[in-house]
Short mmCIF file of C-alpha atoms in Angstrom, two decimals:
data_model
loop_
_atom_site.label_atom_id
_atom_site.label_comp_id
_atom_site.label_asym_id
_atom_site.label_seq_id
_atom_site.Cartn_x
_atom_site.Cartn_y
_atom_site.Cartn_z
CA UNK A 1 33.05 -4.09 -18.32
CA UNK A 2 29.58 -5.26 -19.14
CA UNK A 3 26.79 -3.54 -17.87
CA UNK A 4 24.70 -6.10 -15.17
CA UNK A 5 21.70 -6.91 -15.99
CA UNK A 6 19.04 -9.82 -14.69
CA UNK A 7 19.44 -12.46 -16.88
CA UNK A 8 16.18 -14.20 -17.21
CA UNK A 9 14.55 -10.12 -17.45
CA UNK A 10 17.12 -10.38 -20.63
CA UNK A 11 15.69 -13.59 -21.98
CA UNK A 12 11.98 -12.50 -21.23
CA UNK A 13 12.61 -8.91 -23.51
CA UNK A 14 13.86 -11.23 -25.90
CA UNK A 15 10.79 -12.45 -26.47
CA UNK A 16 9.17 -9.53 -28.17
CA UNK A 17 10.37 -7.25 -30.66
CA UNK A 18 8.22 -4.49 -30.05
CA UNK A 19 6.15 -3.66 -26.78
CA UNK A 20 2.38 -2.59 -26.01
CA UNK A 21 -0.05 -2.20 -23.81
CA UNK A 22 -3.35 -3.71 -23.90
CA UNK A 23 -6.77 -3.40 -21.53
CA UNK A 24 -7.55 -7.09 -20.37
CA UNK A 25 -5.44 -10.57 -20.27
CA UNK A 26 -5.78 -11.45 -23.60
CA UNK A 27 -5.76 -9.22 -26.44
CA UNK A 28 -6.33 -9.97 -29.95
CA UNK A 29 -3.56 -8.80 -33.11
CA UNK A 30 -5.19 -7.25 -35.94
CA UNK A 31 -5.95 -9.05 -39.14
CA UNK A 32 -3.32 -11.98 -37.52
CA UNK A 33 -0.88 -9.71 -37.96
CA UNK A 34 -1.29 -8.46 -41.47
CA UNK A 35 -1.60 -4.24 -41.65
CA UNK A 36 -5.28 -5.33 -42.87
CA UNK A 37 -7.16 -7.99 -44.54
CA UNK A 38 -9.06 -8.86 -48.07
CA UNK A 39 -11.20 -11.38 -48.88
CA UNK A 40 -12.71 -11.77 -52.68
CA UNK A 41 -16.19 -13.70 -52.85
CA UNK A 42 -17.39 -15.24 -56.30
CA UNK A 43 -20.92 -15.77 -56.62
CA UNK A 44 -22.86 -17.89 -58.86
CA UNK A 45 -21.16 -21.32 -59.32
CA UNK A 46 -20.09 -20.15 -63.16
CA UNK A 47 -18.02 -22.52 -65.04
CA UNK A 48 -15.47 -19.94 -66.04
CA UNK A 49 -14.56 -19.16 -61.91
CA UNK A 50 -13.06 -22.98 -62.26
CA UNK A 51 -11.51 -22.45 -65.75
CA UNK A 52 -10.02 -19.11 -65.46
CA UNK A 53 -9.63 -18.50 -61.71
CA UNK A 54 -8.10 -21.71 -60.74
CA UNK A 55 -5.05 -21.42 -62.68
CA UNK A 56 -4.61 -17.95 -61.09
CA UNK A 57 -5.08 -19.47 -57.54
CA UNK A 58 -2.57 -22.47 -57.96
CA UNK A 59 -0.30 -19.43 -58.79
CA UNK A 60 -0.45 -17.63 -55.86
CA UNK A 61 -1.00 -20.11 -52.97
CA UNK A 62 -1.18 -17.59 -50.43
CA UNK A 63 -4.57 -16.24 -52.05
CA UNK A 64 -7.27 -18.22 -50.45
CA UNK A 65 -10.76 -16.86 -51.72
CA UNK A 66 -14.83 -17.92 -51.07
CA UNK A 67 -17.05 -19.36 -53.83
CA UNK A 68 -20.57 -18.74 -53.25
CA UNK A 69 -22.74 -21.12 -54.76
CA UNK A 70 -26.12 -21.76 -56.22
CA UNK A 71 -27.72 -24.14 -58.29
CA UNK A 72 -29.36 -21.37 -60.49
CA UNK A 73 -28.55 -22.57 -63.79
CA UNK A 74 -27.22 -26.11 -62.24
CA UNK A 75 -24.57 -24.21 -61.01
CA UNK A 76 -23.34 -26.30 -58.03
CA UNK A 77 -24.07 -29.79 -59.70
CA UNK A 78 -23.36 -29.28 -63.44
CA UNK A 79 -19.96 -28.02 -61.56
CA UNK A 80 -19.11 -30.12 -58.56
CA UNK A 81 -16.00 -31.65 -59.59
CA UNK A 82 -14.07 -28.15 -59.96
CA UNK A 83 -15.65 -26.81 -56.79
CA UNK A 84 -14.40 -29.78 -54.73
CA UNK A 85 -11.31 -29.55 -56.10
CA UNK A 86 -11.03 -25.87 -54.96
CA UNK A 87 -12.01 -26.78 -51.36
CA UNK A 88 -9.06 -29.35 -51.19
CA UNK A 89 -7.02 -25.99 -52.11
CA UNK A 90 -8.70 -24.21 -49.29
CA UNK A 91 -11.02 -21.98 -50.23
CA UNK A 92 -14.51 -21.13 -48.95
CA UNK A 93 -17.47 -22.73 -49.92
CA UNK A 94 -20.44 -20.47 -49.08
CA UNK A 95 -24.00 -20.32 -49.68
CA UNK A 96 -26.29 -18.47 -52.20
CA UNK A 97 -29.16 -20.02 -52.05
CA UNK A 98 -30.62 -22.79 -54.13
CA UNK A 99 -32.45 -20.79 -56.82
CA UNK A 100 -30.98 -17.56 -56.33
CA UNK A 101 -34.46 -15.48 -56.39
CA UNK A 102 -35.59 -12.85 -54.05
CA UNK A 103 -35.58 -13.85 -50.79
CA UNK A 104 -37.70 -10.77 -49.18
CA UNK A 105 -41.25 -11.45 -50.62
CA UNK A 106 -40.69 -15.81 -49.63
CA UNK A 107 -42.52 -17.03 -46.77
CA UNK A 108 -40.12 -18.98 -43.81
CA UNK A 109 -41.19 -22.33 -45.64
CA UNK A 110 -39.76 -21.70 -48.84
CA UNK A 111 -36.79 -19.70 -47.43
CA UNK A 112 -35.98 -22.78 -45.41
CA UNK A 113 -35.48 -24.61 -48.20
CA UNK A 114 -33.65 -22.01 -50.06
CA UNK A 115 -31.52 -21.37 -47.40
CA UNK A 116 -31.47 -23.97 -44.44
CA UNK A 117 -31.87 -27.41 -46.90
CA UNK A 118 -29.53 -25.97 -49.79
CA UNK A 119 -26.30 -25.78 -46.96
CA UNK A 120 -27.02 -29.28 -46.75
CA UNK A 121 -27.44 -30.05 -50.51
CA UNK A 122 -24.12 -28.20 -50.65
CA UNK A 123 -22.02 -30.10 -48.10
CA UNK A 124 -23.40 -33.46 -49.22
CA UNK A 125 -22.79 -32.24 -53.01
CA UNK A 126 -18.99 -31.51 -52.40
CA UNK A 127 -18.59 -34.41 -50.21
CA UNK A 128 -20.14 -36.97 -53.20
CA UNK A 129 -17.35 -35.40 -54.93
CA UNK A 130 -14.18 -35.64 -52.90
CA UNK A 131 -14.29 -32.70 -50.43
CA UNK A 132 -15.89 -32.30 -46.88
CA UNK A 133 -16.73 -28.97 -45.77
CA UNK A 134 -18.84 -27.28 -43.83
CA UNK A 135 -20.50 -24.24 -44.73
CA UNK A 136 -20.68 -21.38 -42.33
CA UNK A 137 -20.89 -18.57 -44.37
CA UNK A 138 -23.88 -17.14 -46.81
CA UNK A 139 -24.14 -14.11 -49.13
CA UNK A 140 -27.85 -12.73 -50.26
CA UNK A 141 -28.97 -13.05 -53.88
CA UNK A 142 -29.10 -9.14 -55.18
CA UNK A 143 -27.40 -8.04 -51.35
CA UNK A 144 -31.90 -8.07 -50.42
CA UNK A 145 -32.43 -9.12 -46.86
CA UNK A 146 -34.81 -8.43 -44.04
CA UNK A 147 -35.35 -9.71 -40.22
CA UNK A 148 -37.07 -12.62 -41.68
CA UNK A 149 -34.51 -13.83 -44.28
CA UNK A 150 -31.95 -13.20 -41.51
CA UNK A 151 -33.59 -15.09 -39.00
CA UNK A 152 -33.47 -18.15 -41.32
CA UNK A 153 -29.84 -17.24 -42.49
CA UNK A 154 -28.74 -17.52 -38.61
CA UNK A 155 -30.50 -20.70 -38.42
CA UNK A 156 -27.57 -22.03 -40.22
CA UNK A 157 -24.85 -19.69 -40.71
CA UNK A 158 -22.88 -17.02 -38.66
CA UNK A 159 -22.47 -14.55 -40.96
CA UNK A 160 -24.10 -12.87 -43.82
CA UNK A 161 -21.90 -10.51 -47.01
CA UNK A 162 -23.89 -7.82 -48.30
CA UNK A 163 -23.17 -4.49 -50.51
CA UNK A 164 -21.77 -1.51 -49.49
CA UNK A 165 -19.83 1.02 -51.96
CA UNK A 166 -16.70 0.72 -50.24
CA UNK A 167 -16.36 -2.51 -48.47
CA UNK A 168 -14.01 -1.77 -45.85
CA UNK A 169 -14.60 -3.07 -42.40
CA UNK A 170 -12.66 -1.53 -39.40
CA UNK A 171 -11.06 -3.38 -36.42
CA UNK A 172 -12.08 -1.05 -33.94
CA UNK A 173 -15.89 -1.53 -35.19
CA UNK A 174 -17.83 -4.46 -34.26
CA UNK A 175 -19.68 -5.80 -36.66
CA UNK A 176 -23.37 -6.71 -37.53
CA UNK A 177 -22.38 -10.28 -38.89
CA UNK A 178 -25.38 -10.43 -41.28
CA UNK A 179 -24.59 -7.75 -42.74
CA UNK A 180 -20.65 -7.32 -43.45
CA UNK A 181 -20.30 -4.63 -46.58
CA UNK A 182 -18.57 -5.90 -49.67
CA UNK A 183 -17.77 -3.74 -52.42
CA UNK A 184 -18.96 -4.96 -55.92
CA UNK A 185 -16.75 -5.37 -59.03
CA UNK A 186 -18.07 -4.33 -62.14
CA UNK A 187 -16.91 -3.36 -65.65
CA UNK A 188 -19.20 0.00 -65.44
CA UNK A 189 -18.89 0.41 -62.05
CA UNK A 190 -14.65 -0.26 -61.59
CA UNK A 191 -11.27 -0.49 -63.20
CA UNK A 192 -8.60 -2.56 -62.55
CA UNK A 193 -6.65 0.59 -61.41
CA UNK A 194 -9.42 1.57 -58.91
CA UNK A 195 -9.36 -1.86 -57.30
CA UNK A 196 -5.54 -1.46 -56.80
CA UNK A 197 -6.20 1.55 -55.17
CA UNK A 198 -8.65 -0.52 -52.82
CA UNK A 199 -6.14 -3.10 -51.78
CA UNK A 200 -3.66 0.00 -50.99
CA UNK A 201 -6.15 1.48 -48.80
CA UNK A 202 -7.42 -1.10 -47.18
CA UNK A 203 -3.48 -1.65 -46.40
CA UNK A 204 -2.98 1.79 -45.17
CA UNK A 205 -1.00 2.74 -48.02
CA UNK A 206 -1.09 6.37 -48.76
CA UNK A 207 -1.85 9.92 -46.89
CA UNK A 208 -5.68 10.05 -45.68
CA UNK A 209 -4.95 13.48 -43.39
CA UNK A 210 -6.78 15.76 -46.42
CA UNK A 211 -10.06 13.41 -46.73
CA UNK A 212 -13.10 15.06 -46.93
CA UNK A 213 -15.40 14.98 -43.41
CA UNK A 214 -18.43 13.73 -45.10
CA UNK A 215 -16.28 10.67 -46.61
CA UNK A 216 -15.89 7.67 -44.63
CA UNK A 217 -12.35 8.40 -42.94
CA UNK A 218 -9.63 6.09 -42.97
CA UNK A 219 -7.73 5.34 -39.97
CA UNK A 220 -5.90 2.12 -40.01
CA UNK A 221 -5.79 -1.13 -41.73
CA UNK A 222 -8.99 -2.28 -42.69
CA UNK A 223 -10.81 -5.75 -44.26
CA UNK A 224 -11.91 -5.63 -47.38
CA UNK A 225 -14.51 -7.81 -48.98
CA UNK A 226 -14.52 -7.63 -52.82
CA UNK A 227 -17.65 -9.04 -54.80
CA UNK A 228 -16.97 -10.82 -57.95
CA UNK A 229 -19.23 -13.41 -60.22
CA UNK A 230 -17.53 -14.54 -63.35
CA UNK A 231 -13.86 -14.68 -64.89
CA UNK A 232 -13.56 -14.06 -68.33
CA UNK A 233 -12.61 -11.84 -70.66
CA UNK A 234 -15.78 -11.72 -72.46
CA UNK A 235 -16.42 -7.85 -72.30
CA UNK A 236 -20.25 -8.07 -72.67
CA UNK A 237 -20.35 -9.57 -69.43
CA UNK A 238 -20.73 -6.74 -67.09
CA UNK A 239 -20.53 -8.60 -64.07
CA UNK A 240 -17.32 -10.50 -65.16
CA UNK A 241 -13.46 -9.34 -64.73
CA UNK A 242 -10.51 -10.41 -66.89
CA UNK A 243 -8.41 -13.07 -65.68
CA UNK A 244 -5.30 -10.95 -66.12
CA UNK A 245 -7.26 -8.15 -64.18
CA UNK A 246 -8.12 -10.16 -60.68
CA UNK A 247 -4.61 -12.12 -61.04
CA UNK A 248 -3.22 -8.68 -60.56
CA UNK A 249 -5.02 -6.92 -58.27
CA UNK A 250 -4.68 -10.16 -56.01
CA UNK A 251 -0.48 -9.98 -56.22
CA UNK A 252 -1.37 -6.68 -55.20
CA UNK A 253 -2.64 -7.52 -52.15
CA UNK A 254 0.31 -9.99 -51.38
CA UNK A 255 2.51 -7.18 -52.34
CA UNK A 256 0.82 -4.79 -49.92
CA UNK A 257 1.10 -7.79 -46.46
CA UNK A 258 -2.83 -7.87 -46.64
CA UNK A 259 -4.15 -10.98 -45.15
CA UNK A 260 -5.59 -12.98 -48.16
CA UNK A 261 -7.88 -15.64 -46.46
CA UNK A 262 -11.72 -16.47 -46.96
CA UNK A 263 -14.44 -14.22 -45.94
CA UNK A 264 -15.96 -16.93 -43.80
CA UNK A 265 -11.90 -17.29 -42.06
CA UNK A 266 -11.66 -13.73 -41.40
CA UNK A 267 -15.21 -12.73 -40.27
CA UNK A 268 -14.74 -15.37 -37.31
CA UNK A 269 -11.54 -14.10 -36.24
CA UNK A 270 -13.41 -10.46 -36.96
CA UNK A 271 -16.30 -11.53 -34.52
CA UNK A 272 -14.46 -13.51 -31.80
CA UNK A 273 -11.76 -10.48 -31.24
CA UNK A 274 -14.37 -8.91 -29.84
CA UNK A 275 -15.06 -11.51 -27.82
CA UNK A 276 -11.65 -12.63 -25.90
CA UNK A 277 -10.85 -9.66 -25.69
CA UNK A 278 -13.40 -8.65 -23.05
CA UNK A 279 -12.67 -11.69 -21.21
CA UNK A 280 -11.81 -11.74 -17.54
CA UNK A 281 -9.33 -14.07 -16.09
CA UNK A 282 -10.45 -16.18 -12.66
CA UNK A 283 -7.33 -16.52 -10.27
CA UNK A 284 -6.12 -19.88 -9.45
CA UNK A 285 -3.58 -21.19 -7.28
CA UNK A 286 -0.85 -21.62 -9.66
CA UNK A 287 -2.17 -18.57 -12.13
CA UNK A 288 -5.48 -17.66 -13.87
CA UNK A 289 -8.28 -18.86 -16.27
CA UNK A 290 -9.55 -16.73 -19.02
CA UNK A 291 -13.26 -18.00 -20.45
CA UNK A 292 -15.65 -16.80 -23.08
CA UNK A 293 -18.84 -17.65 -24.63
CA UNK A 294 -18.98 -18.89 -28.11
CA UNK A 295 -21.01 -16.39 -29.72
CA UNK A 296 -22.27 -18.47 -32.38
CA UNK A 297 -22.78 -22.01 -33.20
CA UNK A 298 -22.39 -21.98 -36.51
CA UNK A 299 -18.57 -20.73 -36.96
CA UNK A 300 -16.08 -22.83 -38.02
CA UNK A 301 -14.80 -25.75 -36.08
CA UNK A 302 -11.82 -23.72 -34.95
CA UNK A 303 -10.87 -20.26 -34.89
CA UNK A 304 -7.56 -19.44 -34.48
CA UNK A 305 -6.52 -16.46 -33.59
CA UNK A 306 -3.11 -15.16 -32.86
CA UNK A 307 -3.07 -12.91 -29.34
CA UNK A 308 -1.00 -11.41 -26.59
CA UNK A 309 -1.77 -12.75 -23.05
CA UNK A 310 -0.64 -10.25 -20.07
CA UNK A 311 1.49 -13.22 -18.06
CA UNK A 312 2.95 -10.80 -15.71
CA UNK A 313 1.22 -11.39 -12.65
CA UNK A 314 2.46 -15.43 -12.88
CA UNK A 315 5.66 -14.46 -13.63
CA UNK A 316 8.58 -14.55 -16.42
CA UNK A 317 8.07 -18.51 -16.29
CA UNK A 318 4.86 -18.63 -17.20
CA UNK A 319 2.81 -21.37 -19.30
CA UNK A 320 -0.31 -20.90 -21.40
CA UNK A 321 -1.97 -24.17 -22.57
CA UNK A 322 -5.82 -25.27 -23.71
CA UNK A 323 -7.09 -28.38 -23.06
CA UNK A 324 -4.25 -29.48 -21.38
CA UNK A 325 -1.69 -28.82 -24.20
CA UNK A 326 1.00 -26.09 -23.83
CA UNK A 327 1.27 -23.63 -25.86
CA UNK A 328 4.44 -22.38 -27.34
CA UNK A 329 5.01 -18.65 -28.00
CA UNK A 330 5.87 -17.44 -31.46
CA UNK A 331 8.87 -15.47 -32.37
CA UNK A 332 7.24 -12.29 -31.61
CA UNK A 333 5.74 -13.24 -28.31
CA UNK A 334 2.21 -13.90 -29.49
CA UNK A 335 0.15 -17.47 -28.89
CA UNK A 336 -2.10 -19.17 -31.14
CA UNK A 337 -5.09 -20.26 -29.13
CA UNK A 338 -8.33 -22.06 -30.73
CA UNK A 339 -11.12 -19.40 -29.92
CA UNK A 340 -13.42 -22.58 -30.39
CA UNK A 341 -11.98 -24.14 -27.17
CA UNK A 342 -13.85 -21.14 -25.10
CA UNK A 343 -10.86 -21.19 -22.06
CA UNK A 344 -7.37 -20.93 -22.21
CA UNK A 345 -4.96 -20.79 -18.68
CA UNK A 346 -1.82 -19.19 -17.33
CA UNK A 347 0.09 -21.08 -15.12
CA UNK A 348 3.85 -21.42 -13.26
CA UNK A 349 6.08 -23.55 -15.15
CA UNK A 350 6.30 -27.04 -13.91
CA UNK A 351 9.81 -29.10 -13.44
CA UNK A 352 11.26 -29.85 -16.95
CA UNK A 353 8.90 -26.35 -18.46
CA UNK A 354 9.86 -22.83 -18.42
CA UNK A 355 12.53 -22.09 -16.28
CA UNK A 356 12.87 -25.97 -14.84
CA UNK A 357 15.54 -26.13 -11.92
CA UNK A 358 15.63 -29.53 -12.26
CA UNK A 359 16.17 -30.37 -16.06
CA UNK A 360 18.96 -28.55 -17.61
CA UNK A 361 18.89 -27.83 -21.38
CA UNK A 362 21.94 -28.73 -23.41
CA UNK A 363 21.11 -25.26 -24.72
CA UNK A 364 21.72 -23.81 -21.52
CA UNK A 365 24.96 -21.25 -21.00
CA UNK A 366 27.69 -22.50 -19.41
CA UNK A 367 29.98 -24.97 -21.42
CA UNK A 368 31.54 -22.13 -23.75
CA UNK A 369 30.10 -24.38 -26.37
CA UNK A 370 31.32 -22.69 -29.86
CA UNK A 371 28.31 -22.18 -32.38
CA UNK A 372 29.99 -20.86 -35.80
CA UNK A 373 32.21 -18.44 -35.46
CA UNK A 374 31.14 -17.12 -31.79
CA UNK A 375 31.07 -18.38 -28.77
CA UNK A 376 28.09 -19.27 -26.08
CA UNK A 377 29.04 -16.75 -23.11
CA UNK A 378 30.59 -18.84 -20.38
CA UNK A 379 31.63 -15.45 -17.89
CA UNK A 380 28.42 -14.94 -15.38
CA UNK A 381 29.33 -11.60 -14.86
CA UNK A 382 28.79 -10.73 -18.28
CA UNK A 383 25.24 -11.63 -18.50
CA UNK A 384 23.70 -10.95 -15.10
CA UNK A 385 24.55 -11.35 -11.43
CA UNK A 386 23.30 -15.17 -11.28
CA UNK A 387 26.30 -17.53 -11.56
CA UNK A 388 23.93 -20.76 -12.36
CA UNK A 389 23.43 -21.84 -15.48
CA UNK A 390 20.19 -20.82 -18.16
CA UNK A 391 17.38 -23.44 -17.37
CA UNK A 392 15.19 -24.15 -20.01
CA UNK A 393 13.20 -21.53 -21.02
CA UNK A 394 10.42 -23.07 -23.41
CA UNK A 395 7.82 -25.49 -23.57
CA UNK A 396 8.30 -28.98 -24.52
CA UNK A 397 8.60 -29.55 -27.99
CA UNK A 398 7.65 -31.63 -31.29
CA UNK A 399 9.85 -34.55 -31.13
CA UNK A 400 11.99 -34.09 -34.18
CA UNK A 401 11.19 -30.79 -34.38
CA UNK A 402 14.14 -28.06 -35.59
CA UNK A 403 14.82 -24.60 -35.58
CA UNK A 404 13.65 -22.51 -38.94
CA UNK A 405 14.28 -19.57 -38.07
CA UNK A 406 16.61 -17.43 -35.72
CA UNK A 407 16.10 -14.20 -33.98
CA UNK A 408 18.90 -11.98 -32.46
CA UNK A 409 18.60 -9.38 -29.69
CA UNK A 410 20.74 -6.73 -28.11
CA UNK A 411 20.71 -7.06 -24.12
CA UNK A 412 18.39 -4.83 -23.78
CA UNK A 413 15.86 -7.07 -25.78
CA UNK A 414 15.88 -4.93 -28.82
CA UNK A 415 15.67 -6.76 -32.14
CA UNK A 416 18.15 -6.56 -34.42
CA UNK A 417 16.96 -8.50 -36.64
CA UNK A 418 17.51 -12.41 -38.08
CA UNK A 419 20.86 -14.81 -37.74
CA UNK A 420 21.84 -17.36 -39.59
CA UNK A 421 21.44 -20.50 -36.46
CA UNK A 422 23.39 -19.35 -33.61
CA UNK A 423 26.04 -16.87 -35.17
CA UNK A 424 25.68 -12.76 -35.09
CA UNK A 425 25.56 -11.35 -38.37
CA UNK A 426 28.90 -9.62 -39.54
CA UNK A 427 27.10 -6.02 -39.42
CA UNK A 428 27.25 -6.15 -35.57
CA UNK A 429 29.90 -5.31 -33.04
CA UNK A 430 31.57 -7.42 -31.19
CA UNK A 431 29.78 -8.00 -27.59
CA UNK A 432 26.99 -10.48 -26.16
CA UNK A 433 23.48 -11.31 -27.82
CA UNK A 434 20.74 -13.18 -27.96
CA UNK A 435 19.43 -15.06 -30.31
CA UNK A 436 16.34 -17.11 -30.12
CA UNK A 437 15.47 -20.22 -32.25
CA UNK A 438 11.50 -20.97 -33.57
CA UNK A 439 10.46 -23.23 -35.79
CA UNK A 440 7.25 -25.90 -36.74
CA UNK A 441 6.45 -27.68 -33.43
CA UNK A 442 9.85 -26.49 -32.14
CA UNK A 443 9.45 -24.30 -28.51
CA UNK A 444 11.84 -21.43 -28.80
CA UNK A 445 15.18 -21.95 -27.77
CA UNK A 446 17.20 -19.05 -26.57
CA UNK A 447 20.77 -18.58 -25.81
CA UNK A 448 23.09 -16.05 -25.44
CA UNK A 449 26.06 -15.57 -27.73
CA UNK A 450 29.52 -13.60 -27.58
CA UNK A 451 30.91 -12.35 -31.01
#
């Protein structure tokens, strides 16, 4: 006989593989859900970073890196083609100043146009070439900065890389945004084999229990900013790394599930964690309102981070949407919200949502509709005390849209891992699951399956 259980307090475990606890309503994931984060910065607008590093980045598309460019040297003009073509990619285009001098001993004048006028020069650069960006992020010539040069940085940008020896940034830490720590490649300072050891560590990967107490101590998953300037395997350049070199110490951080996204990306979802996550929700009729203030004007257009949202207190129905649009959950249970949009709600499902009485899914259990070799359960008992059928439980979806991937449950709302569509892999007993369906633009789509 099959133990009882609620069935829509089945379907609403089966929504998570894993669960925590968190302090307020909404409540960031680290690094978007990588065990950390690196980002590697090239400065200098060097011919070579568009010969030898763009073949590397065509071959590993999940690599997206930030170019920081000057016109030292008519860097950014003698260049513009290749650096527009890089932004179409989607990488970073970031600042370094127009004449990459010392920026301490310049009065606000000439630091404007350094600074202020040369985002501009870069944007409409780029754009005379084929790509339209934006440029949000900046990195000091020789890591030098005071108030005053950060004063004029912030008149423009929301963030600021600078030096530190070992370039990790930790979640729990909040930031000073004009001055994130990079660490600095160079062929006297580094090896290739020391940089691999970075990416593990910023990763997590290894035992940190017998590190010294004077030594910054590592406790998690951390970002990593790397500093780089030319590619090329011209060893007389110092400053430069070998092709071969950064092409492996980037699979390395693919290999280790380190989120490999721009500096300017991963500093705003840095920054605004810190953000939503002390955000209140305001109660409303049909649920609550969570709102925040942008903290600065000059991040990107949107932010998106990926979060958990406490919908509890609404119920197992609930919706969360932004500007009117609902949001669908994603396999795990997390949302994608724009942090940009400064508001998100939770609210009871209406007719034809989550849960609608009045819209039957053809999904829903009750036809002992066979999918592969099992069956959809058709016995109430089985599943739960409630003899009506399974309402829909999801969002509406992308026309078109179909399911990618498939998730299956026990009924307890453990994971057991993936299905192929509706079936229950041959490694399982025979009994009831559930097995929930996700894909592009597609709300999940859950049913429960006898093998």
């Amino acid at each position: 006989m099959h133990k009882k259980i609620p069935f829509f307090a089945v379907l609403a475990l089966a929504f998570f593989c894993t669960v925590s606890a968190w302090a307020g309503p909404v409540s960031t994931v680290p690094w978007n859900g990588y065990v950390g984060a690196v980002s590697f910065t090239f400065d200098d607008a060097l011919k070579n970073q568009i010969d030898n590093l763009k073949p590397v980045l065509e071959r590993l598309p999940d690599v997206k890196v930030t170019f920081f460019v000057t016109n030292m040297s008519n860097g950014l003009q003698g260049n513009a083609a290749g650096f527009a073509a890089l932004a179409n990619a989607g990488h970073e285009i970031g600042n370094h100043t127009l004449s990459h001098g010392h920026m301490t001993g310049q009065g606000e004048s000439e630091l404007n146009g350094e600074i202020v006028d040369f985002a501009g020069t870069i944007e409409k650069t780029l754009e005379s070439a084929g790509a339209k960006v934006k440029v949000v992020s900046f990195a000091a010539p020789f890591c030098e900065t005071n108030e005053s040069v950060q004063k004029v940085i912030a008149k423009r940008h929301f963030n600021n890389r600078n030096c530190g020896w070992h370039g990790r940034n930790m979640w729990e830490t909040e930031p000073d945004m004009f001055n994130i720590q990079a660490k600095i490649w160079t062929r006297s300072g580094a090896t290739a084999t020391e940089m691999l050891s970075a990416m593990d560590t910023a990763a997590f990967i290894g035992d940190f229990s017998g590190a010294n107490p004077w030594d910054v101590q590592v406790t998690g998953g951390s970002w990593l900013v790397v500093l780089n300037h030319g590619v090329t395997d011209d060893a007389g350049d110092d400053y430069s790394i070998n092709p071969s070199d950064i092409e492996k110490i980037m699979k390395r951080a693919v290999e280790d599930k380190l989120w490999t996204a721009s500096f300017g990306t991963v500093a705003a979802y840095y920054r605004a964690h810190f953000v939503i996550d002390a955000a209140e929700s305001v109660a409303a009729d049909d649920g609550f309102t969570v709102s925040w203030k942008i903290p600065d004007e000059h991040m990107p257009e949107k932010v998106l981070l990926r979060v958990k949202i406490d919908t509890q207190g609404v119920g197992e129905d609930a919706v969360v949407e932004q500007g009117g649009v609902v949001i669908a959950p994603e396999s795990d249970g997390t949302f994608i919200v724009d942090f940009m949009a400064a508001s998100l709600k939770v609210r009871k499902a209406r007719a034809g949502e989550v849960g609608g009485e009045d819209k039957p899914d053809s999904t829903a259990v009750g036809d002992s509709t066979a999918v592969g070799d099992s069956t959809v359960a058709t016995d109430s008992s089985a599943v739960g005390d409630s003899s009506r059928t399974v309402g829909i439980l999801r969002a509406p979806s992308v026309p078109g849209a179909v399911p990618t991937e498939y998730a299956v449950f026990d009924l307890n709302g453990n994971c057991l891992g993936t299905a192929k569509e509706f079936g229950v892999p041959e490694r399982l007993p025979k009994g009831l699951y559930i097995v929930r369906a996700t894909g592009p633009g597609l709300a999940p789509v859950v049913k429960v399956v006898r093998k």
